[in-house]
mmCIF file of N, CA and C in Angstrom:
data_model
loop_
_atom_site.group_PDB
_atom_site.id
_atom_site.type_symbol
_atom_site.label_atom_id
_atom_site.label_comp_id
_atom_site.label_asym_id
_atom_site.label_seq_id
_atom_site.Cartn_x
_atom_site.Cartn_y
_atom_site.Cartn_z
ATOM 1 N N UNK T 1 34.022 10.812 -48.098
ATOM 2 C CA UNK T 1 34.657 9.770 -46.896
ATOM 3 C C UNK T 1 35.622 10.644 -46.138
ATOM 4 N N UNK T 2 36.421 11.635 -46.802
ATOM 5 C CA UNK T 2 37.337 12.218 -46.035
ATOM 6 C C UNK T 2 36.859 13.140 -44.951
ATOM 7 N N UNK T 3 35.575 13.756 -45.235
ATOM 8 C CA UNK T 3 34.876 14.518 -44.298
ATOM 9 C C UNK T 3 34.389 13.750 -43.024
ATOM 10 N N UNK T 4 34.022 12.706 -43.304
ATOM 11 C CA UNK T 4 33.317 11.722 -42.212
ATOM 12 C C UNK T 4 34.501 11.459 -41.148
ATOM 13 N N UNK T 5 35.869 11.142 -41.609
ATOM 14 C CA UNK T 5 36.846 10.817 -40.680
ATOM 15 C C UNK T 5 37.139 12.071 -39.957
ATOM 16 N N UNK T 6 37.235 13.132 -40.676
ATOM 17 C CA UNK T 6 37.370 14.280 -39.600
ATOM 18 C C UNK T 6 36.486 14.656 -38.780
ATOM 19 N N UNK T 7 35.097 14.523 -39.048
ATOM 20 C CA UNK T 7 34.212 14.704 -38.000
ATOM 21 C C UNK T 7 34.436 13.633 -36.770
ATOM 22 N N UNK T 8 34.673 12.396 -36.989
ATOM 23 C CA UNK T 8 34.784 11.420 -35.956
ATOM 24 C C UNK T 8 36.009 11.962 -35.081
ATOM 25 N N UNK T 9 37.076 12.527 -35.759
ATOM 26 C CA UNK T 9 38.125 13.077 -34.746
ATOM 27 C C UNK T 9 37.779 14.386 -34.074
ATOM 28 N N UNK T 10 36.850 15.210 -34.647
ATOM 29 C CA UNK T 10 36.340 16.352 -33.728
ATOM 30 C C UNK T 10 35.363 15.852 -32.755
ATOM 31 N N UNK T 11 34.607 14.807 -33.039
ATOM 32 C CA UNK T 11 33.782 14.339 -31.908
ATOM 33 C C UNK T 11 34.653 13.724 -30.865
ATOM 34 N N UNK T 12 35.676 13.136 -31.145
ATOM 35 C CA UNK T 12 36.600 12.508 -30.181
ATOM 36 C C UNK T 12 37.078 13.612 -29.329
ATOM 37 N N UNK T 13 37.731 14.521 -29.859
ATOM 38 C CA UNK T 13 38.267 15.740 -29.162
ATOM 39 C C UNK T 13 37.353 16.276 -28.241
ATOM 40 N N UNK T 14 36.185 16.753 -28.868
ATOM 41 C CA UNK T 14 35.079 17.381 -28.067
ATOM 42 C C UNK T 14 34.720 16.471 -26.836
ATOM 43 N N UNK T 15 34.681 15.277 -27.051
ATOM 44 C CA UNK T 15 34.213 14.378 -25.974
ATOM 45 C C UNK T 15 35.231 14.273 -24.891
ATOM 46 N N UNK T 16 36.627 14.332 -25.239
ATOM 47 C CA UNK T 16 37.564 14.292 -24.356
ATOM 48 C C UNK T 16 37.538 15.501 -23.356
ATOM 49 N N UNK T 17 37.327 16.554 -24.071
ATOM 50 C CA UNK T 17 37.336 17.870 -23.305
ATOM 51 C C UNK T 17 36.247 17.966 -22.370
ATOM 52 N N UNK T 18 35.139 17.588 -22.868
ATOM 53 C CA UNK T 18 33.955 17.729 -21.896
ATOM 54 C C UNK T 18 33.861 16.622 -20.783
ATOM 55 N N UNK T 19 34.414 15.364 -21.094
ATOM 56 C CA UNK T 19 34.512 14.538 -20.366
ATOM 57 C C UNK T 19 35.562 14.843 -18.907
ATOM 58 N N UNK T 20 36.554 15.310 -19.346
ATOM 59 C CA UNK T 20 37.643 15.703 -18.453
ATOM 60 C C UNK T 20 37.127 16.856 -17.525
ATOM 61 N N UNK T 21 36.192 17.812 -18.040
ATOM 62 C CA UNK T 21 35.807 18.865 -17.182
ATOM 63 C C UNK T 21 34.609 18.194 -16.423
ATOM 64 N N UNK T 22 33.946 17.414 -16.717
ATOM 65 C CA UNK T 22 32.924 16.618 -15.961
ATOM 66 C C UNK T 22 33.506 16.020 -14.786
ATOM 67 N N UNK T 23 34.550 15.119 -15.056
ATOM 68 C CA UNK T 23 35.327 14.405 -13.920
ATOM 69 C C UNK T 23 35.883 15.458 -13.009
ATOM 70 N N UNK T 24 36.362 16.430 -13.447
ATOM 71 C CA UNK T 24 37.023 17.466 -12.557
ATOM 72 C C UNK T 24 35.897 18.009 -11.589
ATOM 73 N N UNK T 25 34.824 18.229 -12.147
ATOM 74 C CA UNK T 25 33.653 18.830 -11.378
ATOM 75 C C UNK T 25 33.121 17.653 -10.231
ATOM 76 N N UNK T 26 32.949 16.605 -10.830
ATOM 77 C CA UNK T 26 32.606 15.453 -9.885
ATOM 78 C C UNK T 26 33.419 15.391 -8.743
ATOM 79 N N UNK T 27 34.645 15.162 -9.020
ATOM 80 C CA UNK T 27 35.855 15.187 -8.002
ATOM 81 C C UNK T 27 35.711 16.311 -7.030
ATOM 82 N N UNK T 28 35.424 17.496 -7.603
ATOM 83 C CA UNK T 28 35.393 18.745 -6.692
ATOM 84 C C UNK T 28 34.019 18.518 -5.709
ATOM 85 N N UNK T 29 32.952 18.170 -6.328
ATOM 86 C CA UNK T 29 31.897 17.936 -5.492
ATOM 87 C C UNK T 29 32.017 16.912 -4.397
ATOM 88 N N UNK T 30 32.735 15.808 -4.741
ATOM 89 C CA UNK T 30 33.103 14.825 -3.746
ATOM 90 C C UNK T 30 33.889 15.347 -2.790
ATOM 91 N N UNK T 31 34.887 15.951 -3.008
ATOM 92 C CA UNK T 31 35.926 16.453 -2.063
ATOM 93 C C UNK T 31 35.384 17.378 -1.112
ATOM 94 N N UNK T 32 34.450 18.439 -1.733
ATOM 95 C CA UNK T 32 33.846 19.396 -0.956
ATOM 96 C C UNK T 32 32.834 18.719 -0.038
ATOM 97 N N UNK T 33 32.040 17.674 -0.442
ATOM 98 C CA UNK T 33 31.109 17.221 0.449
ATOM 99 C C UNK T 33 31.878 16.360 1.456
ATOM 100 N N UNK T 34 32.914 15.454 1.278
ATOM 101 C CA UNK T 34 33.676 15.169 2.377
ATOM 102 C C UNK T 34 34.277 15.967 3.480
ATOM 103 N N UNK T 35 34.650 17.207 2.990
ATOM 104 C CA UNK T 35 35.145 18.262 3.903
ATOM 105 C C UNK T 35 33.896 18.826 4.759
ATOM 106 N N UNK T 36 32.969 19.055 4.137
ATOM 107 C CA UNK T 36 31.717 19.494 4.910
ATOM 108 C C UNK T 36 31.400 18.354 5.928
ATOM 109 N N UNK T 37 31.029 17.321 5.509
ATOM 110 C CA UNK T 37 30.796 16.156 6.348
ATOM 111 C C UNK T 37 31.803 16.015 7.572
ATOM 112 N N UNK T 38 32.965 16.015 7.257
ATOM 113 C CA UNK T 38 34.062 15.918 8.335
ATOM 114 C C UNK T 38 33.886 17.176 9.277
ATOM 115 N N UNK T 39 33.639 18.327 8.661
ATOM 116 C CA UNK T 39 33.510 19.503 9.489
ATOM 117 C C UNK T 39 32.406 19.482 10.393
ATOM 118 N N UNK T 40 31.357 18.963 9.858
ATOM 119 C CA UNK T 40 30.044 18.800 10.744
ATOM 120 C C UNK T 40 30.254 17.716 11.929
ATOM 121 N N UNK T 41 31.040 16.761 11.425
ATOM 122 C CA UNK T 41 31.327 15.659 12.514
ATOM 123 C C UNK T 41 32.256 16.067 13.654
ATOM 124 N N UNK T 42 33.066 16.973 13.400
ATOM 125 C CA UNK T 42 34.186 17.488 14.443
ATOM 126 C C UNK T 42 33.267 18.486 15.062
ATOM 127 N N UNK T 43 32.557 19.206 14.733
ATOM 128 C CA UNK T 43 31.537 20.235 15.361
ATOM 129 C C UNK T 43 30.653 19.476 16.426
ATOM 130 N N UNK T 44 30.034 18.443 15.851
ATOM 131 C CA UNK T 44 29.224 17.561 16.753
ATOM 132 C C UNK T 44 30.020 16.997 18.040
ATOM 133 N N UNK T 45 31.124 16.581 17.543
ATOM 134 C CA UNK T 45 31.979 15.695 18.523
ATOM 135 C C UNK T 45 32.404 16.840 19.626
ATOM 136 N N UNK T 46 32.633 17.897 19.244
ATOM 137 C CA UNK T 46 33.083 18.974 20.200
ATOM 138 C C UNK T 46 31.855 19.337 21.095
ATOM 139 N N UNK T 47 30.715 19.422 20.540
ATOM 140 C CA UNK T 47 29.368 19.741 21.379
ATOM 141 C C UNK T 47 29.151 18.365 22.473
ATOM 142 N N UNK T 48 29.347 17.273 21.949
ATOM 143 C CA UNK T 48 29.204 16.111 22.707
ATOM 144 C C UNK T 48 30.259 15.963 23.735
ATOM 145 N N UNK T 49 31.337 16.291 23.432
ATOM 146 C CA UNK T 49 32.534 16.338 24.524
ATOM 147 C C UNK T 49 32.221 17.229 25.533
ATOM 148 N N UNK T 50 31.845 18.460 25.061
ATOM 149 C CA UNK T 50 31.586 19.723 25.967
ATOM 150 C C UNK T 50 30.502 19.435 26.949
ATOM 151 N N UNK T 51 29.670 18.558 26.417
ATOM 152 C CA UNK T 51 28.326 18.137 27.328
ATOM 153 C C UNK T 51 28.727 17.306 28.448
ATOM 154 N N UNK T 52 29.645 16.158 28.109
ATOM 155 C CA UNK T 52 30.084 15.307 28.992
ATOM 156 C C UNK T 52 31.006 16.101 30.057
ATOM 157 N N UNK T 53 31.816 16.907 29.541
ATOM 158 C CA UNK T 53 32.828 17.826 30.659
ATOM 159 C C UNK T 53 31.905 18.645 31.478
ATOM 160 N N UNK T 54 30.983 19.364 30.871
ATOM 161 C CA UNK T 54 30.128 20.061 31.866
ATOM 162 C C UNK T 54 29.368 19.449 32.848
ATOM 163 N N UNK T 55 29.067 18.117 32.678
ATOM 164 C CA UNK T 55 28.400 17.294 33.628
ATOM 165 C C UNK T 55 29.325 16.331 34.372
ATOM 166 N N UNK T 56 30.679 16.948 34.456
ATOM 167 C CA UNK T 56 31.614 16.057 34.928
ATOM 168 C C UNK T 56 32.557 16.779 36.076
ATOM 169 N N UNK T 57 31.974 17.743 36.663
ATOM 170 C CA UNK T 57 32.689 18.641 37.633
ATOM 171 C C UNK T 57 32.856 17.893 38.898
ATOM 172 N N UNK T 58 33.268 18.662 39.952
ATOM 173 C CA UNK T 58 33.612 18.126 41.380
ATOM 174 C C UNK T 58 32.317 17.643 42.028
ATOM 175 N N UNK T 59 31.282 17.967 41.503
ATOM 176 C CA UNK T 59 29.988 17.344 42.363
ATOM 177 C C UNK T 59 29.486 16.013 41.834
ATOM 178 N N UNK T 60 30.065 15.625 40.796
ATOM 179 C CA UNK T 60 29.645 14.369 40.263
ATOM 180 C C UNK T 60 30.373 13.075 40.942
ATOM 181 N N UNK T 61 30.003 11.976 40.886
ATOM 182 C CA UNK T 61 30.752 10.810 41.350
ATOM 183 C C UNK T 61 32.276 10.798 40.994
ATOM 184 N N UNK T 62 33.015 10.308 41.806
ATOM 185 C CA UNK T 62 34.491 10.344 41.563
ATOM 186 C C UNK T 62 35.033 9.725 40.308
ATOM 187 N N UNK T 63 34.312 8.310 39.720
ATOM 188 C CA UNK T 63 34.691 7.687 38.638
ATOM 189 C C UNK T 63 34.452 8.520 37.462
ATOM 190 N N UNK T 64 33.370 9.414 37.507
ATOM 191 C CA UNK T 64 33.022 10.273 36.122
ATOM 192 C C UNK T 64 33.628 11.682 36.178
ATOM 193 N N UNK T 65 34.412 12.011 37.288
ATOM 194 C CA UNK T 65 34.912 13.411 37.357
ATOM 195 C C UNK T 65 36.179 13.631 36.450
ATOM 196 N N UNK T 66 36.116 14.946 35.848
ATOM 197 C CA UNK T 66 37.146 15.397 34.935
ATOM 198 C C UNK T 66 37.760 16.709 35.341
ATOM 199 N N UNK T 67 38.997 16.990 35.118
ATOM 200 C CA UNK T 67 39.428 18.312 35.502
ATOM 201 C C UNK T 67 39.971 18.343 37.005
ATOM 202 N N UNK T 68 40.423 19.441 37.382
ATOM 203 C CA UNK T 68 40.650 20.780 36.802
ATOM 204 C C UNK T 68 41.972 20.621 36.002
ATOM 205 N N UNK T 69 42.776 19.760 35.761
ATOM 206 C CA UNK T 69 44.013 19.676 35.110
ATOM 207 C C UNK T 69 43.568 19.695 33.587
ATOM 208 N N UNK T 70 44.331 20.619 32.710
ATOM 209 C CA UNK T 70 44.244 20.483 31.231
ATOM 210 C C UNK T 70 44.361 19.278 30.803
ATOM 211 N N UNK T 71 43.683 18.814 29.741
ATOM 212 C CA UNK T 71 43.731 17.428 29.323
ATOM 213 C C UNK T 71 43.737 17.468 27.743
ATOM 214 N N UNK T 72 44.745 16.625 27.185
ATOM 215 C CA UNK T 72 44.915 16.520 25.743
ATOM 216 C C UNK T 72 45.033 14.810 25.545
ATOM 217 N N UNK T 73 44.221 14.644 24.658
ATOM 218 C CA UNK T 73 44.223 13.036 24.160
ATOM 219 C C UNK T 73 43.498 12.815 22.705
ATOM 220 N N UNK T 74 43.525 11.817 22.396
ATOM 221 C CA UNK T 74 42.839 11.469 20.965
ATOM 222 C C UNK T 74 41.468 10.887 21.368
ATOM 223 N N UNK T 75 40.637 11.012 20.388
ATOM 224 C CA UNK T 75 39.407 10.143 20.556
ATOM 225 C C UNK T 75 39.556 8.689 20.780
ATOM 226 N N UNK T 76 40.634 8.282 20.629
ATOM 227 C CA UNK T 76 40.774 6.735 20.839
ATOM 228 C C UNK T 76 41.173 6.330 22.420
ATOM 229 N N UNK T 77 41.358 7.427 23.127
ATOM 230 C CA UNK T 77 41.793 7.274 24.454
ATOM 231 C C UNK T 77 40.557 6.558 25.217
ATOM 232 N N UNK T 78 40.987 6.170 26.452
ATOM 233 C CA UNK T 78 39.786 5.392 27.290
ATOM 234 C C UNK T 78 39.513 6.474 28.580
ATOM 235 N N UNK T 79 38.703 7.394 28.148
ATOM 236 C CA UNK T 79 38.171 8.256 29.101
ATOM 237 C C UNK T 79 36.711 8.833 28.711
ATOM 238 N N UNK T 80 35.911 9.373 29.484
ATOM 239 C CA UNK T 80 34.714 9.868 29.376
ATOM 240 C C UNK T 80 34.608 10.651 28.091
ATOM 241 N N UNK T 81 35.547 11.755 28.096
ATOM 242 C CA UNK T 81 35.328 12.664 27.132
ATOM 243 C C UNK T 81 35.864 12.084 25.742
ATOM 244 N N UNK T 82 36.546 11.144 25.717
ATOM 245 C CA UNK T 82 36.998 10.577 24.280
ATOM 246 C C UNK T 82 35.736 9.706 23.962
ATOM 247 N N UNK T 83 35.139 8.910 24.763
ATOM 248 C CA UNK T 83 34.019 7.957 24.503
ATOM 249 C C UNK T 83 32.793 9.156 23.868
ATOM 250 N N UNK T 84 32.660 10.212 24.574
ATOM 251 C CA UNK T 84 31.630 11.056 24.152
ATOM 252 C C UNK T 84 31.813 11.479 22.514
ATOM 253 N N UNK T 85 33.177 11.801 22.591
ATOM 254 C CA UNK T 85 33.603 12.378 21.164
ATOM 255 C C UNK T 85 33.388 11.384 20.000
ATOM 256 N N UNK T 86 33.782 9.863 20.431
ATOM 257 C CA UNK T 86 33.633 9.078 19.325
ATOM 258 C C UNK T 86 32.348 8.675 18.745
ATOM 259 N N UNK T 87 31.363 9.007 19.410
ATOM 260 C CA UNK T 87 29.969 8.763 19.049
ATOM 261 C C UNK T 87 29.570 9.532 17.870
ATOM 262 N N UNK T 88 30.226 10.828 17.639
ATOM 263 C CA UNK T 88 29.840 11.633 16.552
ATOM 264 C C UNK T 88 30.844 11.517 15.438
ATOM 265 N N UNK T 89 31.829 10.606 15.475
ATOM 266 C CA UNK T 89 32.873 10.665 14.409
ATOM 267 C C UNK T 89 32.487 9.817 13.443
ATOM 268 N N UNK T 90 31.820 10.254 12.450
ATOM 269 C CA UNK T 90 31.278 9.385 11.157
ATOM 270 C C UNK T 90 32.463 9.283 10.104
ATOM 271 N N UNK T 91 32.907 8.254 9.877
ATOM 272 C CA UNK T 91 34.034 8.198 8.735
ATOM 273 C C UNK T 91 35.314 8.782 9.013
ATOM 274 N N UNK T 92 35.559 8.972 10.442
ATOM 275 C CA UNK T 92 36.883 9.547 10.934
ATOM 276 C C UNK T 92 37.489 8.411 12.083
ATOM 277 N N UNK T 93 38.681 8.257 11.786
ATOM 278 C CA UNK T 93 39.417 7.403 12.652
ATOM 279 C C UNK T 93 39.634 8.072 13.988
ATOM 280 N N UNK T 94 39.030 7.491 15.122
ATOM 281 C CA UNK T 94 39.374 8.121 16.401
ATOM 282 C C UNK T 94 40.846 8.592 16.717
ATOM 283 N N UNK T 95 41.753 7.672 16.165
ATOM 284 C CA UNK T 95 43.200 8.074 16.358
ATOM 285 C C UNK T 95 43.751 9.399 15.689
ATOM 286 N N UNK T 96 42.985 9.867 14.746
ATOM 287 C CA UNK T 96 43.146 11.122 13.869
ATOM 288 C C UNK T 96 42.493 12.401 14.506
ATOM 289 N N UNK T 97 41.740 12.019 15.589
ATOM 290 C CA UNK T 97 41.151 13.298 16.280
ATOM 291 C C UNK T 97 41.642 13.499 17.486
ATOM 292 N N UNK T 98 42.036 15.004 17.668
ATOM 293 C CA UNK T 98 42.511 15.459 19.028
ATOM 294 C C UNK T 98 41.556 16.123 19.699
ATOM 295 N N UNK T 99 41.563 15.841 21.083
ATOM 296 C CA UNK T 99 40.728 16.624 21.878
ATOM 297 C C UNK T 99 41.616 17.271 22.860
ATOM 298 N N UNK T 100 41.249 18.548 23.308
ATOM 299 C CA UNK T 100 41.909 19.483 24.141
ATOM 300 C C UNK T 100 40.719 19.934 25.079
ATOM 301 N N UNK T 101 41.043 20.046 26.448
ATOM 302 C CA UNK T 101 40.210 20.425 27.460
ATOM 303 C C UNK T 101 40.801 21.255 28.290
ATOM 304 N N UNK T 102 40.407 22.490 28.455
ATOM 305 C CA UNK T 102 40.986 23.425 29.498
ATOM 306 C C UNK T 102 40.275 24.156 30.373
ATOM 307 N N UNK T 103 40.602 24.117 31.632
ATOM 308 C CA UNK T 103 39.892 24.727 32.612
ATOM 309 C C UNK T 103 40.613 26.099 32.934
ATOM 310 N N UNK T 104 39.771 27.237 32.817
ATOM 311 C CA UNK T 104 40.402 28.421 33.112
ATOM 312 C C UNK T 104 40.916 28.833 34.449
ATOM 313 N N UNK T 105 39.965 28.079 35.366
ATOM 314 C CA UNK T 105 40.376 28.191 36.852
ATOM 315 C C UNK T 105 40.913 26.794 37.185
ATOM 316 N N UNK T 106 41.375 26.849 38.311
ATOM 317 C CA UNK T 106 42.101 25.650 38.896
ATOM 318 C C UNK T 106 41.079 24.797 39.758
ATOM 319 N N UNK T 107 39.950 24.739 39.229
ATOM 320 C CA UNK T 107 38.937 24.034 39.922
ATOM 321 C C UNK T 107 37.784 23.411 38.978
ATOM 322 N N UNK T 108 36.926 22.659 39.338
ATOM 323 C CA UNK T 108 35.790 22.104 38.395
ATOM 324 C C UNK T 108 34.630 22.265 39.129
ATOM 325 N N UNK T 109 34.468 23.574 39.902
ATOM 326 C CA UNK T 109 33.361 23.707 40.550
ATOM 327 C C UNK T 109 32.138 24.262 39.680
ATOM 328 N N UNK T 110 30.789 24.190 40.057
ATOM 329 C CA UNK T 110 29.807 24.589 39.096
ATOM 330 C C UNK T 110 29.894 26.148 38.875
ATOM 331 N N UNK T 111 29.676 26.341 37.596
ATOM 332 C CA UNK T 111 29.850 27.675 37.200
ATOM 333 C C UNK T 111 31.359 28.112 36.554
ATOM 334 N N UNK T 112 32.409 27.106 36.787
ATOM 335 C CA UNK T 112 33.509 27.530 36.276
ATOM 336 C C UNK T 112 33.646 27.200 34.698
ATOM 337 N N UNK T 113 34.333 28.058 33.932
ATOM 338 C CA UNK T 113 34.281 27.891 32.449
ATOM 339 C C UNK T 113 35.235 26.967 32.110
ATOM 340 N N UNK T 114 34.895 26.311 30.994
ATOM 341 C CA UNK T 114 35.706 25.142 30.403
ATOM 342 C C UNK T 114 35.872 25.418 28.863
ATOM 343 N N UNK T 115 37.112 25.194 28.264
ATOM 344 C CA UNK T 115 37.077 25.198 26.868
ATOM 345 C C UNK T 115 37.374 23.892 26.166
ATOM 346 N N UNK T 116 36.553 23.511 25.349
ATOM 347 C CA UNK T 116 36.737 22.149 24.749
ATOM 348 C C UNK T 116 37.194 22.238 23.163
ATOM 349 N N UNK T 117 38.216 21.834 22.768
ATOM 350 C CA UNK T 117 38.533 21.911 21.321
ATOM 351 C C UNK T 117 38.781 20.491 20.734
ATOM 352 N N UNK T 118 38.143 20.238 19.595
ATOM 353 C CA UNK T 118 38.282 18.790 18.782
ATOM 354 C C UNK T 118 38.880 19.323 17.513
ATOM 355 N N UNK T 119 39.840 18.548 16.942
ATOM 356 C CA UNK T 119 40.260 18.821 15.806
ATOM 357 C C UNK T 119 41.051 17.574 15.121
ATOM 358 N N UNK T 120 40.905 17.703 13.749
ATOM 359 C CA UNK T 120 41.665 16.688 12.967
ATOM 360 C C UNK T 120 42.182 17.318 11.669
ATOM 361 N N UNK T 121 42.956 16.581 10.765
ATOM 362 C CA UNK T 121 43.360 17.025 9.509
ATOM 363 C C UNK T 121 42.767 16.483 8.492
ATOM 364 N N UNK T 122 42.044 17.561 7.630
ATOM 365 C CA UNK T 122 41.350 16.803 6.381
ATOM 366 C C UNK T 122 42.343 16.793 5.293
ATOM 367 N N UNK T 123 42.677 15.715 4.496
ATOM 368 C CA UNK T 123 43.454 15.553 3.416
ATOM 369 C C UNK T 123 42.475 15.168 2.148
ATOM 370 N N UNK T 124 42.737 15.875 1.142
ATOM 371 C CA UNK T 124 42.084 15.632 0.055
ATOM 372 C C UNK T 124 42.299 14.219 -0.502
ATOM 373 N N UNK T 125 41.073 13.542 -0.973
ATOM 374 C CA UNK T 125 41.294 12.214 -1.509
ATOM 375 C C UNK T 125 41.865 12.346 -2.798
ATOM 376 N N UNK T 126 41.571 13.231 -3.547
ATOM 377 C CA UNK T 126 42.225 13.301 -5.013
ATOM 378 C C UNK T 126 43.028 14.416 -5.066
ATOM 379 N N UNK T 127 44.363 14.174 -5.702
ATOM 380 C CA UNK T 127 45.276 15.346 -5.907
ATOM 381 C C UNK T 127 44.701 15.967 -7.169
ATOM 382 N N UNK T 128 43.901 15.637 -7.907
ATOM 383 C CA UNK T 128 43.564 16.416 -9.244
ATOM 384 C C UNK T 128 42.755 17.756 -8.717
ATOM 385 N N UNK T 129 42.138 17.750 -7.823
ATOM 386 C CA UNK T 129 41.102 18.878 -7.152
ATOM 387 C C UNK T 129 42.158 19.830 -6.630
ATOM 388 N N UNK T 130 43.202 19.475 -6.118
ATOM 389 C CA UNK T 130 44.338 20.478 -5.647
ATOM 390 C C UNK T 130 44.406 20.213 -4.034
ATOM 391 N N UNK T 131 45.361 20.864 -3.650
ATOM 392 C CA UNK T 131 45.696 20.766 -2.133
ATOM 393 C C UNK T 131 45.036 21.772 -1.249
ATOM 394 N N UNK T 132 44.287 22.727 -1.954
ATOM 395 C CA UNK T 132 43.703 23.798 -1.170
ATOM 396 C C UNK T 132 42.654 23.358 -0.237
ATOM 397 N N UNK T 133 42.189 22.110 -0.478
ATOM 398 C CA UNK T 133 41.316 21.515 0.426
ATOM 399 C C UNK T 133 41.908 20.790 1.691
ATOM 400 N N UNK T 134 43.208 20.705 1.678
ATOM 401 C CA UNK T 134 44.023 20.079 2.887
ATOM 402 C C UNK T 134 43.987 21.240 3.853
ATOM 403 N N UNK T 135 43.323 20.956 4.974
ATOM 404 C CA UNK T 135 43.278 21.769 6.045
ATOM 405 C C UNK T 135 43.003 21.252 7.297
ATOM 406 N N UNK T 136 43.380 21.972 8.431
ATOM 407 C CA UNK T 136 43.061 21.433 9.768
ATOM 408 C C UNK T 136 41.586 21.991 10.280
ATOM 409 N N UNK T 137 40.801 20.976 10.635
ATOM 410 C CA UNK T 137 39.343 21.264 11.024
ATOM 411 C C UNK T 137 39.404 21.452 12.507
ATOM 412 N N UNK T 138 38.927 22.494 13.110
ATOM 413 C CA UNK T 138 38.873 22.577 14.357
ATOM 414 C C UNK T 138 37.495 23.033 14.874
ATOM 415 N N UNK T 139 36.962 22.669 15.884
ATOM 416 C CA UNK T 139 35.740 23.017 16.484
ATOM 417 C C UNK T 139 36.000 23.249 17.995
ATOM 418 N N UNK T 140 35.433 24.493 18.469
ATOM 419 C CA UNK T 140 35.682 24.864 20.090
ATOM 420 C C UNK T 140 34.302 25.209 20.384
ATOM 421 N N UNK T 141 34.175 24.651 21.751
ATOM 422 C CA UNK T 141 33.040 24.987 22.487
ATOM 423 C C UNK T 141 33.588 25.589 23.857
ATOM 424 N N UNK T 142 32.934 26.620 24.304
ATOM 425 C CA UNK T 142 33.078 27.049 25.611
ATOM 426 C C UNK T 142 31.880 26.886 26.572
ATOM 427 N N UNK T 143 32.204 26.240 27.629
ATOM 428 C CA UNK T 143 30.989 25.804 28.472
ATOM 429 C C UNK T 143 31.126 26.082 29.888
ATOM 430 N N UNK T 144 30.279 25.752 30.701
ATOM 431 C CA UNK T 144 30.460 26.045 32.267
ATOM 432 C C UNK T 144 30.254 24.771 32.813
ATOM 433 N N UNK T 145 30.667 24.382 34.119
ATOM 434 C CA UNK T 145 30.448 23.167 34.923
ATOM 435 C C UNK T 145 29.175 23.288 35.449
ATOM 436 N N UNK T 146 28.448 22.211 35.219
ATOM 437 C CA UNK T 146 27.049 22.304 36.059
ATOM 438 C C UNK T 146 27.197 21.354 37.410
ATOM 439 N N UNK T 147 27.723 20.214 37.194
ATOM 440 C CA UNK T 147 27.708 19.376 38.428
ATOM 441 C C UNK T 147 29.097 19.264 38.874
#
């Protein structure tokens, strides 16, 4: 009978060790998945914003024209670039996403280069996994004005 009680104690300790490792691995998978998903969303948002900017040069209608002044805003702003960016933000708050658009020349003529940068801060959901996943996610696209 004494041996049976000792075995139950060993099983309980082994189960606790295995379960804690499994929970840690599961949280790590979830955190890494969220980081990759947000990184992809920021990348897609930068591409969509760059496409909108490249079609918003001085040859397009005045209501859709962007630049050549540098522009910084959040994806929650009410302009064409922010609206294009918002469509790609899956599970990200538009107010947490920054957009930066810079024209390297002081014009928005066809062929002029434009640099679009979209960024957000990724904060880990669980502190058990560690703060090494807390980082700034940035996607940059360089393009040229078409219209």
